[in-house]
Amino acid sequence: MPTLSPPPLRVAVIGAGVMGRQHVGTMKQLPELDLVAIVDPFSSTLADEEKVPAFKDTETMLAAERPDAVVIANPNDLHVATTLRCIEAGIAVLLEKPVATSLDEARQLIDALRANPVPVLVGHHRRHNPVIARAKQIIDSGALGRPCLATVLWQTRKPDAYYDIAWRREAGAGIILINLVHETDLLRHLYGEVVEVQAFTSNAQRGFAVEDTATVSFRFESGALASIVASDAVAAPWGWEKNLNEVAKFAKEYDQPCMMLSGTEGALSVPQLKLWRYGERADWEAPLHQQQIGFQADDPQVLQLRHFERVVRGEVAPLVSVEDAARSIAVLDAIHQAAREGRSVRPVRV
Ligand SMILES: NC(=O)c1ccc[n+]([C@@H]2O[C@H](COP(=O)([O-])OP(=O)(O)OC[C@H]3O[C@@H](n4cnc5c(N)ncnc54)[C@H](O)[C@@H]3O)[C@@H](O)[C@H]2O)c1
């Protein structure tokens, strides 16, 4: 007897901006997910285009549609309040990063989920990228020896119009919470927990309340060290969006690495996955040999939504849970504090 597939999940999208639109586009590739409604207080354009009901607020939508799940892609400072409403209603959530704008906020979600467990996946989509899965395998195989250093670059120039949207200029945004939350999440995934940070931030290029440029140093529990050197106001070829084929609109510089990981026995460039190791002689005068590691490229947004379907159906635990994402927010809180106070800070343990 052939097994019948379950009916598609009924999914609503909350927040119909850049990311909401991207999720709707990805969802259309997946027969297992049905878009049933869109919530946005300021625009019904996307709902009209997709011919689904438009709502101005989440409560009304939840009561009217009772979706199986929601994708939340509204501004960062609304993430926790919106997710709390969905948890109260018992509805599964894919919540865009950052999970919250501070650890105090993230704790509200952790507490709510303890009282009322509902599947929640945090949208750190890069974790679903096969290139990261392969990099993690290589590190865990010991090919780098003991991981000692990571150099991470995220350098780009966002168009001035990006900042016409007010929330992106205000506390709760900035490149640390909007962009470096991804790099921080990946560093934790690849190298383990962070025990200390130092940081400089600057808003000298754009002059907004939030930073446009940052240098951050990390110390990991293992003793490894890492740095992120980042700006959204520079003309440079180094950064995840340019160096990988994730989002079509970004011009690509495929030969440039944005993460360089090195250990006692070898080094790995990401996303190229070039592995560098010594031959018989291992000292600074000897040649390093380069090996190209293969991997099967795939769209992490598609993989993330497929995984979300399984999370909602209770088949698997979320790859990035609220607690896990909250640990990255604890690191970001420490980065902000370190930059503000000009000293090193140990992230609060979650
Ligand atoms: N995973 C990624 O790589 C990635 C990339 C970009 C943005 N994001 C995240 O996605 C979220 C949205 O970012 P964006 O760039 O699409 O922002 P955006 O400003 O383009 O879109 C946000 C949308 O939310 C709507 N909105 C405002 N208040 C709302 C409310 N109360 N209820 C429902 N909708 C409301 C706005 O009208 C707007 O349409 C942010 O949290 C951002 O950090 C993630």
Coordinates of C-alpha atoms and ligand atoms in Angstrom, one line a residue:
M1 CA 0.0 0.0 0.0
P2 CA 1.5 3.4 -1.0
T3 CA 1.8 5.7 2.1
L4 CA -0.3 8.8 1.8
S5 CA 1.5 12.1 2.3
P6 CA 0.0 14.3 4.9
P7 CA -1.9 17.4 3.7
P8 CA 0.3 20.5 3.2
L9 CA 0.9 22.7 6.3
R10 CA -1.2 25.9 6.3
V11 CA 1.4 28.7 6.8
A12 CA 0.9 32.4 7.4
V13 CA 3.7 35.0 6.8
I14 CA 4.0 37.9 9.3
G15 CA 5.8 40.9 7.8
A16 CA 5.7 41.4 4.1
G17 CA 9.0 43.2 3.5
V18 CA 12.2 42.0 1.8
M19 CA 12.5 38.8 3.9
G20 CA 8.7 38.0 4.0
R21 CA 8.6 38.2 0.2
Q22 CA 11.6 35.9 0.0
H23 CA 10.0 33.3 2.2
V24 CA 6.8 33.5 0.2
G25 CA 8.9 32.9 -3.0
T26 CA 10.6 29.9 -1.4
M27 CA 7.4 28.5 -0.1
K28 CA 5.9 28.4 -3.6
Q29 CA 8.6 25.8 -4.5
L30 CA 7.4 23.5 -1.8
P31 CA 4.2 21.6 -2.2
E32 CA 4.3 20.6 1.4
L33 CA 3.6 24.2 2.5
D34 CA 0.5 26.3 1.6
L35 CA 0.5 30.0 2.1
V36 CA -2.8 30.9 3.7
A37 CA -2.5 34.5 4.9
I38 CA -0.1 37.5 5.2
V39 CA 0.0 40.0 8.0
D40 CA 1.4 43.5 7.5
P41 CA -0.1 46.6 9.0
F42 CA 1.3 48.8 6.3
S43 CA 0.8 46.9 3.0
S44 CA -1.4 44.4 1.4
T45 CA 0.5 44.3 -1.9
L46 CA 2.1 40.9 -1.4
A47 CA -1.2 39.3 -0.1
D48 CA -3.0 40.8 -3.1
E49 CA -0.3 39.4 -5.5
E50 CA -0.5 35.9 -3.9
K51 CA -4.3 36.1 -3.7
V52 CA -4.4 35.2 0.0
P53 CA -6.2 37.1 2.8
A54 CA -4.4 40.2 4.1
F55 CA -4.4 41.0 7.8
K56 CA -3.2 44.1 9.7
D57 CA -2.5 42.3 12.9
T58 CA -1.4 38.9 14.1
E59 CA -4.2 38.2 16.6
T60 CA -6.9 38.7 14.1
M61 CA -5.1 36.5 11.6
L62 CA -4.5 33.7 14.1
A63 CA -8.2 33.8 15.2
A64 CA -9.5 33.9 11.6
E65 CA -7.2 31.4 9.9
R66 CA -5.8 29.1 12.7
P67 CA -2.7 28.3 10.5
D68 CA -0.5 25.3 11.4
A69 CA 2.5 27.5 11.5
V70 CA 3.7 31.1 10.9
V71 CA 6.9 32.6 9.4
I72 CA 7.8 35.8 11.3
A73 CA 9.7 38.4 9.2
N74 CA 8.8 41.7 10.8
P75 CA 11.3 44.2 12.3
N76 CA 13.7 42.9 14.9
D77 CA 12.1 44.6 17.9
L78 CA 8.8 43.0 17.2
H79 CA 10.1 39.4 17.1
V80 CA 9.6 38.5 20.7
A81 CA 6.1 40.0 21.2
T82 CA 4.9 38.4 17.9
T83 CA 6.3 35.0 18.8
L84 CA 4.8 35.1 22.3
R85 CA 1.4 35.6 20.8
C86 CA 1.9 32.6 18.5
I87 CA 3.2 30.4 21.4
E88 CA 0.1 31.4 23.5
A89 CA -2.1 30.3 20.5
G90 CA -0.1 27.0 20.3
I91 CA 1.1 27.8 16.7
A92 CA 4.5 26.7 15.4
V93 CA 6.9 29.5 14.4
L94 CA 9.8 30.0 12.0
L95 CA 11.3 33.2 13.5
E96 CA 13.7 35.3 11.4
K97 CA 17.0 36.1 13.1
P98 CA 17.8 37.8 15.5
V99 CA 15.7 35.7 17.9
A100 CA 15.5 38.9 20.1
T101 CA 17.3 42.2 20.4
S102 CA 18.7 41.4 23.8
L103 CA 19.2 38.4 26.1
D104 CA 16.5 39.7 28.5
E105 CA 14.0 39.6 25.7
A106 CA 15.1 36.2 24.5
R107 CA 14.6 34.9 28.1
Q108 CA 10.9 35.8 27.8
L109 CA 10.7 33.3 24.9
I110 CA 12.6 30.6 26.7
D111 CA 10.3 31.0 29.7
A112 CA 7.1 30.9 27.5
L113 CA 8.3 27.8 25.7
R114 CA 9.0 26.0 29.0
A115 CA 5.4 26.7 30.1
N116 CA 3.9 26.0 26.7
P117 CA 6.2 24.0 24.4
V118 CA 5.5 24.8 20.8
P119 CA 7.9 24.1 17.9
V120 CA 10.0 27.2 17.2
L121 CA 12.9 27.3 14.7
V122 CA 15.1 30.4 14.5
G123 CA 15.9 31.4 10.9
H124 CA 19.7 31.1 10.9
H125 CA 19.4 29.8 7.4
R126 CA 23.2 29.6 6.8
R127 CA 23.3 26.6 9.1
H128 CA 21.2 24.8 6.5
N129 CA 23.8 25.5 3.8
P130 CA 25.6 22.4 2.7
V131 CA 28.9 24.3 2.6
I132 CA 28.7 24.9 6.4
A133 CA 27.7 21.3 7.0
R134 CA 30.8 20.2 5.1
A135 CA 33.1 22.7 6.9
K136 CA 31.8 21.4 10.2
Q137 CA 32.5 17.8 9.1
I138 CA 36.0 18.8 8.1
I139 CA 36.7 20.5 11.4
D140 CA 35.2 17.6 13.4
S141 CA 37.2 15.1 11.4
G142 CA 40.4 16.6 12.8
A143 CA 41.8 17.7 9.4
L144 CA 42.6 21.1 10.9
G145 CA 44.1 19.6 14.0
R146 CA 43.2 21.8 17.0
P147 CA 41.2 24.8 15.7
C148 CA 43.1 27.9 16.9
L149 CA 42.0 30.9 14.8
A150 CA 39.1 32.1 12.6
T151 CA 39.3 35.3 10.5
V152 CA 35.9 36.4 9.3
L153 CA 35.2 39.2 6.9
W154 CA 31.8 40.8 6.2
Q155 CA 32.4 44.0 4.2
T156 CA 30.0 45.5 1.8
R157 CA 28.2 48.7 0.9
K158 CA 24.5 48.8 1.5
P159 CA 22.7 51.3 -0.7
D160 CA 21.8 54.6 1.2
A161 CA 18.1 53.8 0.5
Y162 CA 18.3 50.7 2.7
Y163 CA 18.3 53.1 5.6
D164 CA 15.2 55.0 4.5
I165 CA 13.3 52.4 6.6
A166 CA 13.4 53.8 10.2
W167 CA 13.8 50.6 12.2
R168 CA 17.1 49.8 10.4
R169 CA 18.7 53.1 11.8
E170 CA 17.5 52.6 15.4
A171 CA 18.5 50.6 18.5
G172 CA 17.7 46.9 17.9
A173 CA 19.2 47.1 14.4
G174 CA 22.8 47.9 13.3
I175 CA 25.2 45.5 11.6
I176 CA 25.8 43.5 14.8
L177 CA 22.2 42.5 15.3
I178 CA 21.2 42.4 11.6
N179 CA 24.3 40.9 10.0
L180 CA 27.0 39.8 12.4
V181 CA 24.4 37.7 14.3
H182 CA 24.9 35.3 11.3
E183 CA 28.7 35.3 11.6
T184 CA 28.5 34.9 15.4
D185 CA 26.1 32.0 15.0
L186 CA 28.4 30.2 12.6
L187 CA 31.5 30.8 14.7
R188 CA 29.7 29.2 17.7
H189 CA 28.5 26.3 15.5
L190 CA 32.0 25.7 14.2
Y191 CA 34.2 26.5 17.2
G192 CA 32.0 26.1 20.2
E193 CA 30.9 28.6 22.9
V194 CA 32.4 32.1 23.3
V195 CA 33.7 33.0 26.8
E196 CA 35.0 36.5 26.2
V197 CA 34.8 39.3 23.6
Q198 CA 36.4 42.7 22.9
A199 CA 35.0 45.1 20.3
F200 CA 35.2 48.5 18.6
T201 CA 32.2 49.9 16.8
S202 CA 31.8 53.0 14.7
N203 CA 29.0 54.9 13.2
A204 CA 31.3 57.4 11.6
Q205 CA 30.4 56.6 8.0
R206 CA 26.6 56.8 8.1
G207 CA 26.1 58.8 11.3
F208 CA 23.1 56.8 12.5
A209 CA 22.4 55.8 16.1
V210 CA 23.5 52.3 15.3
E211 CA 27.0 51.1 14.2
D212 CA 27.9 50.7 10.5
T213 CA 31.4 49.3 11.1
A214 CA 32.8 46.9 13.8
T215 CA 35.9 44.9 14.7
V216 CA 35.2 42.1 17.2
S217 CA 37.6 39.7 18.9
F218 CA 36.3 36.4 20.4
R219 CA 37.8 33.9 22.8
F220 CA 36.3 30.4 22.8
E221 CA 35.9 27.9 25.6
S222 CA 38.5 25.7 23.8
G223 CA 41.1 28.5 23.9
A224 CA 40.7 29.3 20.1
L225 CA 40.5 33.0 19.1
A226 CA 38.6 34.7 16.2
S227 CA 38.0 38.1 14.7
I228 CA 35.3 39.6 12.6
V229 CA 36.1 42.7 10.6
A230 CA 32.9 44.2 9.2
S231 CA 31.3 47.2 7.7
D232 CA 28.2 47.9 5.6
A233 CA 29.8 51.2 4.3
V234 CA 32.8 50.0 2.3
A235 CA 33.6 48.9 -1.3
A236 CA 35.1 45.4 -0.8
P237 CA 34.7 41.9 -2.2
W238 CA 34.7 40.0 1.1
G239 CA 31.4 38.8 2.6
W240 CA 29.0 35.9 2.7
E241 CA 26.4 37.4 0.2
K242 CA 29.1 38.1 -2.4
N243 CA 31.2 35.0 -1.9
L244 CA 28.3 32.5 -2.0
N245 CA 25.4 31.9 -4.3
E246 CA 22.5 32.3 -1.8
V247 CA 20.7 35.4 -3.0
A248 CA 20.7 36.2 -6.7
K249 CA 20.5 40.0 -6.4
F250 CA 24.1 40.3 -5.0
A251 CA 27.0 40.5 -7.5
K252 CA 29.3 37.6 -6.8
E253 CA 33.1 37.3 -6.1
Y254 CA 33.3 33.6 -5.9
D255 CA 37.1 33.4 -5.6
Q256 CA 37.2 35.4 -2.4
P257 CA 36.9 33.8 1.0
C258 CA 34.9 35.3 3.9
M259 CA 36.0 32.8 6.6
M260 CA 39.5 31.5 7.1
L261 CA 39.7 28.8 9.7
S262 CA 43.1 27.6 10.9
G263 CA 44.3 24.9 13.3
T264 CA 47.5 23.2 14.3
E265 CA 47.4 20.9 11.3
G266 CA 45.6 22.7 8.5
A267 CA 43.5 25.6 7.3
L268 CA 40.2 25.9 5.5
S269 CA 38.8 28.7 3.4
V270 CA 35.0 29.2 3.3
P271 CA 33.1 29.0 1.0
Q272 CA 35.7 27.7 -1.4
L273 CA 36.5 24.7 0.9
K274 CA 40.1 24.7 0.0
L275 CA 42.0 22.7 2.6
W276 CA 45.7 23.6 3.2
R277 CA 48.0 21.1 4.9
Y278 CA 51.7 20.5 5.1
G279 CA 53.3 17.4 3.5
E280 CA 56.0 15.5 5.3
R281 CA 57.7 18.6 6.7
A282 CA 55.5 20.9 8.8
D283 CA 57.1 24.2 9.5
W284 CA 56.9 27.8 8.2
E285 CA 59.5 27.2 5.4
A286 CA 57.8 24.1 4.0
P287 CA 55.1 24.2 1.3
L288 CA 51.4 23.9 2.1
H289 CA 49.5 21.6 -0.2
Q290 CA 46.0 22.6 -1.3
Q291 CA 43.1 20.1 -1.6
Q292 CA 39.7 21.1 -3.0
I293 CA 36.9 19.6 -0.9
G294 CA 33.7 18.8 -2.7
F295 CA 30.2 19.4 -1.6
Q296 CA 26.7 19.3 -3.1
A297 CA 25.4 22.9 -3.3
D298 CA 21.7 23.5 -2.5
D299 CA 19.5 26.5 -1.5
P300 CA 19.6 26.9 2.3
Q301 CA 16.2 28.8 2.3
V302 CA 14.5 25.7 0.7
L303 CA 16.3 23.4 3.0
Q304 CA 15.4 25.5 6.0
L305 CA 11.6 25.5 5.1
R306 CA 11.7 21.7 4.4
H307 CA 13.3 21.3 7.9
F308 CA 10.7 23.6 9.4
E309 CA 7.9 21.4 8.0
R310 CA 9.4 18.4 9.8
V311 CA 9.8 20.5 13.0
V312 CA 6.2 21.5 12.9
R313 CA 5.1 17.9 12.4
G314 CA 7.2 16.9 15.4
E315 CA 9.5 14.6 13.4
V316 CA 12.8 16.4 14.3
A317 CA 14.0 19.0 16.8
P318 CA 14.8 22.5 15.4
L319 CA 18.3 22.8 14.1
V320 CA 18.5 26.2 15.7
S321 CA 16.4 26.4 18.8
V322 CA 15.4 29.6 20.8
E323 CA 18.0 28.7 23.5
D324 CA 20.7 28.1 21.0
A325 CA 19.9 31.4 19.2
A326 CA 19.7 33.2 22.6
R327 CA 23.4 32.2 23.2
S328 CA 24.3 34.2 20.1
I329 CA 22.3 37.1 21.5
A330 CA 24.2 36.8 24.8
V331 CA 27.4 37.2 22.7
L332 CA 26.0 40.2 20.8
D333 CA 25.0 41.8 24.1
A334 CA 28.6 41.3 25.3
I335 CA 29.9 42.8 22.0
H336 CA 27.7 45.9 22.5
Q337 CA 28.8 46.3 26.1
A338 CA 32.5 45.8 25.3
A339 CA 32.4 48.5 22.6
R340 CA 30.5 50.9 24.9
E341 CA 32.7 50.4 27.9
G342 CA 36.1 49.9 26.2
R343 CA 36.8 46.6 28.0
S344 CA 36.6 42.9 27.4
V345 CA 33.2 41.3 28.5
R346 CA 32.2 37.7 29.2
P347 CA 28.9 36.8 27.7
V348 CA 26.2 35.7 30.2
R349 CA 25.8 31.9 30.1
V350 CA 22.4 30.7 28.8
Ligands
LIG1 N1 17.9 35.5 7.2 C1 18.4 36.6 6.6 O1 19.4 36.5 5.9 C2 17.7 37.9 6.7 C3 17.9 38.8 5.7 C4 17.2 40.1 5.8 C5 16.4 40.3 6.9 N2 16.3 39.4 7.9 C6 15.4 39.6 9.0 O2 14.1 39.6 8.6 C7 13.3 40.6 9.3 C8 12.7 41.5 8.3 O3 13.7 42.2 7.6 P1 13.4 43.0 6.2 O4 14.7 43.4 5.7 O5 12.5 42.1 5.4 O6 12.6 44.2 6.8 P2 11.5 45.1 6.0 O7 11.5 46.4 6.7 O8 11.8 45.0 4.5 O9 10.2 44.3 6.3 C9 9.5 44.2 7.5 C10 8.0 44.2 7.2 O10 7.4 44.1 8.5 C11 6.2 44.9 8.4 N3 5.7 45.2 9.8 C12 6.0 46.2 10.6 N4 5.3 46.1 11.7 C13 4.6 44.9 11.7 C14 3.7 44.2 12.5 N5 3.4 44.7 13.7 N6 3.2 43.0 12.1 C15 3.5 42.5 10.9 N7 4.4 43.1 10.0 C16 4.9 44.3 10.4 C17 6.7 46.1 7.7 O11 5.6 46.9 7.2 C18 7.5 45.5 6.6 O12 6.8 45.2 5.4 C19 14.3 41.3 10.2 O13 14.2 40.7 11.5 C20 15.6 41.0 9.6 O14 16.7 41.0 10.6 C21 16.9 38.2 7.8

